[in-house]
GROMACS .gro file of C-alpha atoms in nm:
model
  216
    1MET     CA    1  -4.005   8.485  -2.024
    2THR     CA    2  -4.111   8.359  -1.680
    3SER     CA    3  -4.219   7.999  -1.618
    4ARG     CA    4  -4.575   8.122  -1.552
    5ARG     CA    5  -4.582   8.295  -1.889
    6VAL     CA    6  -4.443   7.985  -2.062
    7VAL     CA    7  -4.719   7.773  -1.909
    8ALA     CA    8  -4.984   8.029  -2.007
    9VAL     CA    9  -4.862   8.050  -2.366
   10LEU     CA   10  -4.843   7.671  -2.398
   11ALA     CA   11  -5.192   7.631  -2.253
   12LEU     CA   12  -5.326   7.894  -2.492
   13ALA     CA   13  -5.153   7.724  -2.784
   14ALA     CA   14  -5.306   7.389  -2.687
   15LEU     CA   15  -5.651   7.546  -2.663
   16VAL     CA   16  -5.620   7.715  -2.999
   17LEU     CA   17  -5.477   7.413  -3.179
   18THR     CA   18  -5.744   7.180  -3.047
   19SER     CA   19  -6.012   7.426  -3.151
   20GLY     CA   20  -5.860   7.461  -3.497
   21CYS     CA   21  -5.819   7.837  -3.464
   22ILE     CA   22  -5.448   7.901  -3.514
   23GLY     CA   23  -5.519   8.252  -3.636
   24PHE     CA   24  -5.632   8.351  -3.286
   25LEU     CA   25  -5.285   8.281  -3.145
   26THR     CA   26  -5.128   8.520  -3.394
   27GLY     CA   27  -5.399   8.779  -3.346
   28GLU     CA   28  -5.548   8.730  -3.691
   29GLU     CA   29  -5.881   8.584  -3.588
   30THR     CA   30  -6.139   8.631  -3.315
   31LEU     CA   31  -6.193   8.338  -3.078
   32THR     CA   32  -6.566   8.271  -3.060
   33PHE     CA   33  -6.778   8.107  -2.790
   34GLU     CA   34  -7.151   8.035  -2.791
   35SER     CA   35  -7.374   7.918  -2.510
   36GLU     CA   36  -7.636   7.646  -2.541
   37PRO     CA   37  -7.989   7.787  -2.500
   38ALA     CA   38  -8.165   7.732  -2.168
   39THR     CA   39  -8.540   7.721  -2.107
   40THR     CA   40  -8.780   7.596  -1.842
   41ASP     CA   41  -9.006   7.296  -1.887
   42ALA     CA   42  -9.293   7.397  -2.117
   43THR     CA   43  -9.558   7.210  -1.919
   44VAL     CA   44  -9.446   7.364  -1.589
   45ALA     CA   45  -9.454   7.712  -1.744
   46GLU     CA   46  -9.800   7.657  -1.891
   47ASN     CA   47  -9.939   7.522  -1.564
   48ALA     CA   48  -9.803   7.829  -1.384
   49GLY     CA   49  -9.967   8.059  -1.639
   50TYR     CA   50  -9.648   8.176  -1.813
   51GLU     CA   51  -9.612   8.218  -2.189
   52THR     CA   52  -9.274   8.230  -2.359
   53ASN     CA   53  -9.159   8.516  -2.578
   54GLY     CA   54  -8.902   8.285  -2.735
   55THR     CA   55  -8.525   8.276  -2.714
   56GLU     CA   56  -8.304   8.563  -2.826
   57THR     CA   57  -7.932   8.560  -2.901
   58PHE     CA   58  -7.713   8.855  -2.808
   59ALA     CA   59  -7.342   8.895  -2.867
   60VAL     CA   60  -7.070   9.040  -2.645
   61ASN     CA   61  -6.731   9.132  -2.791
   62ARG     CA   62  -6.424   9.184  -2.574
   63THR     CA   63  -6.052   9.242  -2.620
   64LEU     CA   64  -5.845   9.058  -2.357
   65SER     CA   65  -5.474   9.037  -2.285
   66PHE     CA   66  -5.287   8.703  -2.304
   67GLY     CA   67  -4.911   8.668  -2.280
   68GLY     CA   68  -4.863   9.040  -2.324
   69GLN     CA   69  -5.072   9.053  -2.642
   70GLU     CA   70  -5.431   9.159  -2.700
   71ARG     CA   71  -5.678   8.907  -2.841
   72LYS     CA   72  -6.040   8.946  -2.946
   73ILE     CA   73  -6.314   8.724  -2.805
   74ALA     CA   74  -6.676   8.708  -2.922
   75ALA     CA   75  -6.935   8.540  -2.698
   76SER     CA   76  -7.290   8.460  -2.809
   77ASN     CA   77  -7.540   8.440  -2.523
   78HIS     CA   78  -7.905   8.333  -2.507
   79ILE     CA   79  -8.201   8.463  -2.307
   80THR     CA   80  -8.544   8.300  -2.290
   81THR     CA   81  -8.822   8.510  -2.137
   82TYR     CA   82  -9.162   8.409  -2.004
   83GLU     CA   83  -9.443   8.645  -1.905
   84LYS     CA   84  -9.761   8.606  -1.702
   85THR     CA   85 -10.071   8.823  -1.716
   86LEU     CA   86 -10.175   8.926  -1.364
   87ASP     CA   87 -10.460   9.137  -1.230
   88LEU     CA   88 -10.370   9.405  -0.973
   89GLY     CA   89 -10.705   9.581  -0.978
   90PHE     CA   90 -10.593   9.940  -1.044
   91PHE     CA   91 -10.381   9.811  -1.335
   92GLY     CA   92 -10.641   9.574  -1.469
   93GLU     CA   93 -10.488   9.277  -1.645
   94ALA     CA   94 -10.127   9.330  -1.751
   95LYS     CA   95  -9.809   9.131  -1.805
   96LEU     CA   96  -9.663   9.193  -1.460
   97GLY     CA   97  -9.497   8.856  -1.396
   98SER     CA   98  -9.173   8.767  -1.570
   99PHE     CA   99  -8.923   8.480  -1.564
  100SER     CA  100  -8.599   8.480  -1.763
  101VAL     CA  101  -8.329   8.219  -1.816
  102ILE     CA  102  -7.993   8.345  -1.940
  103SER     CA  103  -7.712   8.121  -2.065
  104THR     CA  104  -7.365   8.260  -2.123
  105PRO     CA  105  -7.045   8.072  -2.210
  106ALA     CA  106  -6.790   8.029  -1.932
  107VAL     CA  107  -6.516   8.131  -2.181
  108GLU     CA  108  -6.212   7.953  -2.043
  109VAL     CA  109  -5.891   8.058  -2.216
  110ALA     CA  110  -5.548   7.930  -2.111
  111GLY     CA  111  -5.723   7.743  -1.832
  112GLN     CA  112  -5.865   8.062  -1.683
  113PRO     CA  113  -6.235   8.163  -1.681
  114ARG     CA  114  -6.283   8.493  -1.863
  115ASN     CA  115  -6.656   8.550  -1.816
  116PRO     CA  116  -6.710   8.784  -1.519
  117ILE     CA  117  -7.051   8.632  -1.448
  118GLY     CA  118  -6.864   8.341  -1.293
  119ASP     CA  119  -6.764   8.572  -1.008
  120TYR     CA  120  -7.098   8.751  -0.978
  121SER     CA  121  -7.296   8.712  -0.658
  122ASN     CA  122  -7.675   8.724  -0.664
  123ASP     CA  123  -7.645   9.087  -0.556
  124ASP     CA  124  -7.447   9.155  -0.873
  125LEU     CA  125  -7.685   8.959  -1.092
  126ILE     CA  126  -7.992   9.156  -0.989
  127ARG     CA  127  -7.841   9.450  -1.174
  128LEU     CA  128  -7.910   9.260  -1.496
  129VAL     CA  129  -8.280   9.320  -1.435
  130ASP     CA  130  -8.225   9.694  -1.477
  131ASN     CA  131  -8.195   9.655  -1.854
  132ARG     CA  132  -8.544   9.510  -1.883
  133TYR     CA  133  -8.736   9.703  -1.621
  134GLN     CA  134  -8.579  10.044  -1.676
  135GLY     CA  135  -8.427  10.037  -1.333
  136LEU     CA  136  -8.511   9.910  -0.989
  137SER     CA  137  -8.505  10.119  -0.675
  138ASP     CA  138  -8.502  10.042  -0.302
  139VAL     CA  139  -8.356   9.695  -0.363
  140GLN     CA  140  -8.327   9.501  -0.037
  141GLN     CA  141  -8.254   9.137   0.034
  142VAL     CA  142  -8.549   8.960   0.196
  143SER     CA  143  -8.440   8.598   0.226
  144SER     CA  144  -8.252   8.315   0.060
  145ARG     CA  145  -8.309   7.944   0.021
  146ASN     CA  146  -8.150   7.648  -0.154
  147VAL     CA  147  -8.327   7.476  -0.442
  148GLN     CA  148  -8.228   7.224  -0.708
  149MET     CA  149  -8.156   7.354  -1.058
  150LEU     CA  150  -7.996   7.144  -1.330
  151GLY     CA  151  -7.907   6.875  -1.078
  152GLN     CA  152  -7.725   7.117  -0.849
  153THR     CA  153  -7.810   7.283  -0.520
  154THR     CA  154  -7.814   7.657  -0.576
  155ASN     CA  155  -7.889   7.954  -0.353
  156VAL     CA  156  -8.190   8.158  -0.462
  157THR     CA  157  -8.197   8.510  -0.320
  158LYS     CA  158  -8.527   8.696  -0.284
  159TYR     CA  159  -8.523   9.077  -0.302
  160SER     CA  160  -8.786   9.343  -0.252
  161ALA     CA  161  -8.772   9.640  -0.487
  162THR     CA  162  -8.974   9.905  -0.665
  163ALA     CA  163  -9.017   9.883  -1.042
  164ARG     CA  164  -9.206  10.089  -1.297
  165PHE     CA  165  -9.486   9.942  -1.507
  166GLY     CA  166  -9.691  10.158  -1.741
  167GLY     CA  167  -9.557  10.474  -1.582
  168GLN     CA  168  -9.654  10.366  -1.230
  169GLU     CA  169  -9.438  10.237  -0.947
  170VAL     CA  170  -9.507   9.885  -0.825
  171ASP     CA  171  -9.350   9.704  -0.530
  172VAL     CA  172  -9.207   9.376  -0.656
  173TYR     CA  173  -9.015   9.069  -0.546
  174VAL     CA  174  -8.720   8.947  -0.750
  175HIS     CA  175  -8.566   8.598  -0.726
  176VAL     CA  176  -8.213   8.545  -0.861
  177THR     CA  177  -7.981   8.245  -0.888
  178LYS     CA  178  -7.696   8.106  -1.100
  179VAL     CA  179  -7.515   7.777  -1.165
  180GLN     CA  180  -7.240   7.660  -1.397
  181HIS     CA  181  -7.367   7.376  -1.613
  182ASN     CA  182  -7.150   7.206  -1.873
  183GLU     CA  183  -6.958   7.488  -2.043
  184ASP     CA  184  -7.207   7.766  -1.964
  185PHE     CA  185  -7.328   7.975  -1.674
  186VAL     CA  186  -7.707   7.965  -1.641
  187VAL     CA  187  -7.887   8.251  -1.463
  188ALA     CA  188  -8.255   8.248  -1.363
  189ILE     CA  189  -8.446   8.565  -1.269
  190GLY     CA  190  -8.812   8.584  -1.166
  191LEU     CA  191  -9.010   8.902  -1.092
  192TYR     CA  192  -9.368   8.963  -0.976
  193PRO     CA  193  -9.569   9.219  -0.772
  194GLN     CA  194  -9.544   9.192  -0.393
  195GLN     CA  195  -9.922   9.209  -0.381
  196LEU     CA  196  -9.919   8.856  -0.529
  197ASP     CA  197  -9.676   8.694  -0.287
  198GLY     CA  198  -9.825   8.352  -0.364
  199GLU     CA  199  -9.647   8.371  -0.700
  200GLU     CA  200  -9.320   8.280  -0.525
  201GLU     CA  201  -9.380   7.905  -0.544
  202ASN     CA  202  -9.448   7.930  -0.918
  203VAL     CA  203  -9.114   8.106  -0.970
  204LEU     CA  204  -8.928   7.850  -0.760
  205GLU     CA  205  -9.087   7.568  -0.959
  206LEU     CA  206  -8.978   7.736  -1.284
  207ILE     CA  207  -8.624   7.750  -1.146
  208ARG     CA  208  -8.635   7.381  -1.052
  209SER     CA  209  -8.755   7.300  -1.405
  210VAL     CA  210  -8.482   7.484  -1.599
  211GLU     CA  211  -8.348   7.278  -1.890
  212HIS     CA  212  -8.002   7.314  -2.045
  213PRO     CA  213  -7.912   7.258  -2.317
  214SER     CA  214  -8.249   7.314  -2.477
  215GLU     CA  215  -8.360   7.324  -2.837
  216ALA     CA  216  -8.549   7.645  -2.752
   0.00000   0.00000   0.00000
């Protein structure tokens, strides 16, 4: 056994013992992590015309290798979504504006982060939007700027893209950013039609007003 492996095994043992999960070290139990929910300030959201759909929990299960052995990890994540009814004329009134806050545990095991989101750039994170909007096309970076979120300076990237709403294609802007706060990564994503470019400041204010942890 190499010195690096000794250190890794000892660190893992310390983590497991302090968490009271000895079965994980022997492969008998799954090590579980859960993020704290994140939201944006309710008054800020209301003033910007956004209504929340509530907070959902979704689980991710992975099998990882530690010290030459496979171990199971279960991570519970939270996503809080807000929507805004906008009028584009040919659409009439529809929920075309969206803002989501995702919290996911950093999952540090043996002193090493195991959540890939920690390494994701904003370009990687925009792919998360695909799950909700059934795919984006023609994604291009427009600009970036620094704002404050959860007491940290974070880079917010603005993208142009084409999304589908109600069977029709709509040109949209997407804003994406991420910070690590306490033991979680917190991701904020805002989307709205390009025709309503003035919506950008509302999205940036929602980002500035993100709260974590939140009682949701």
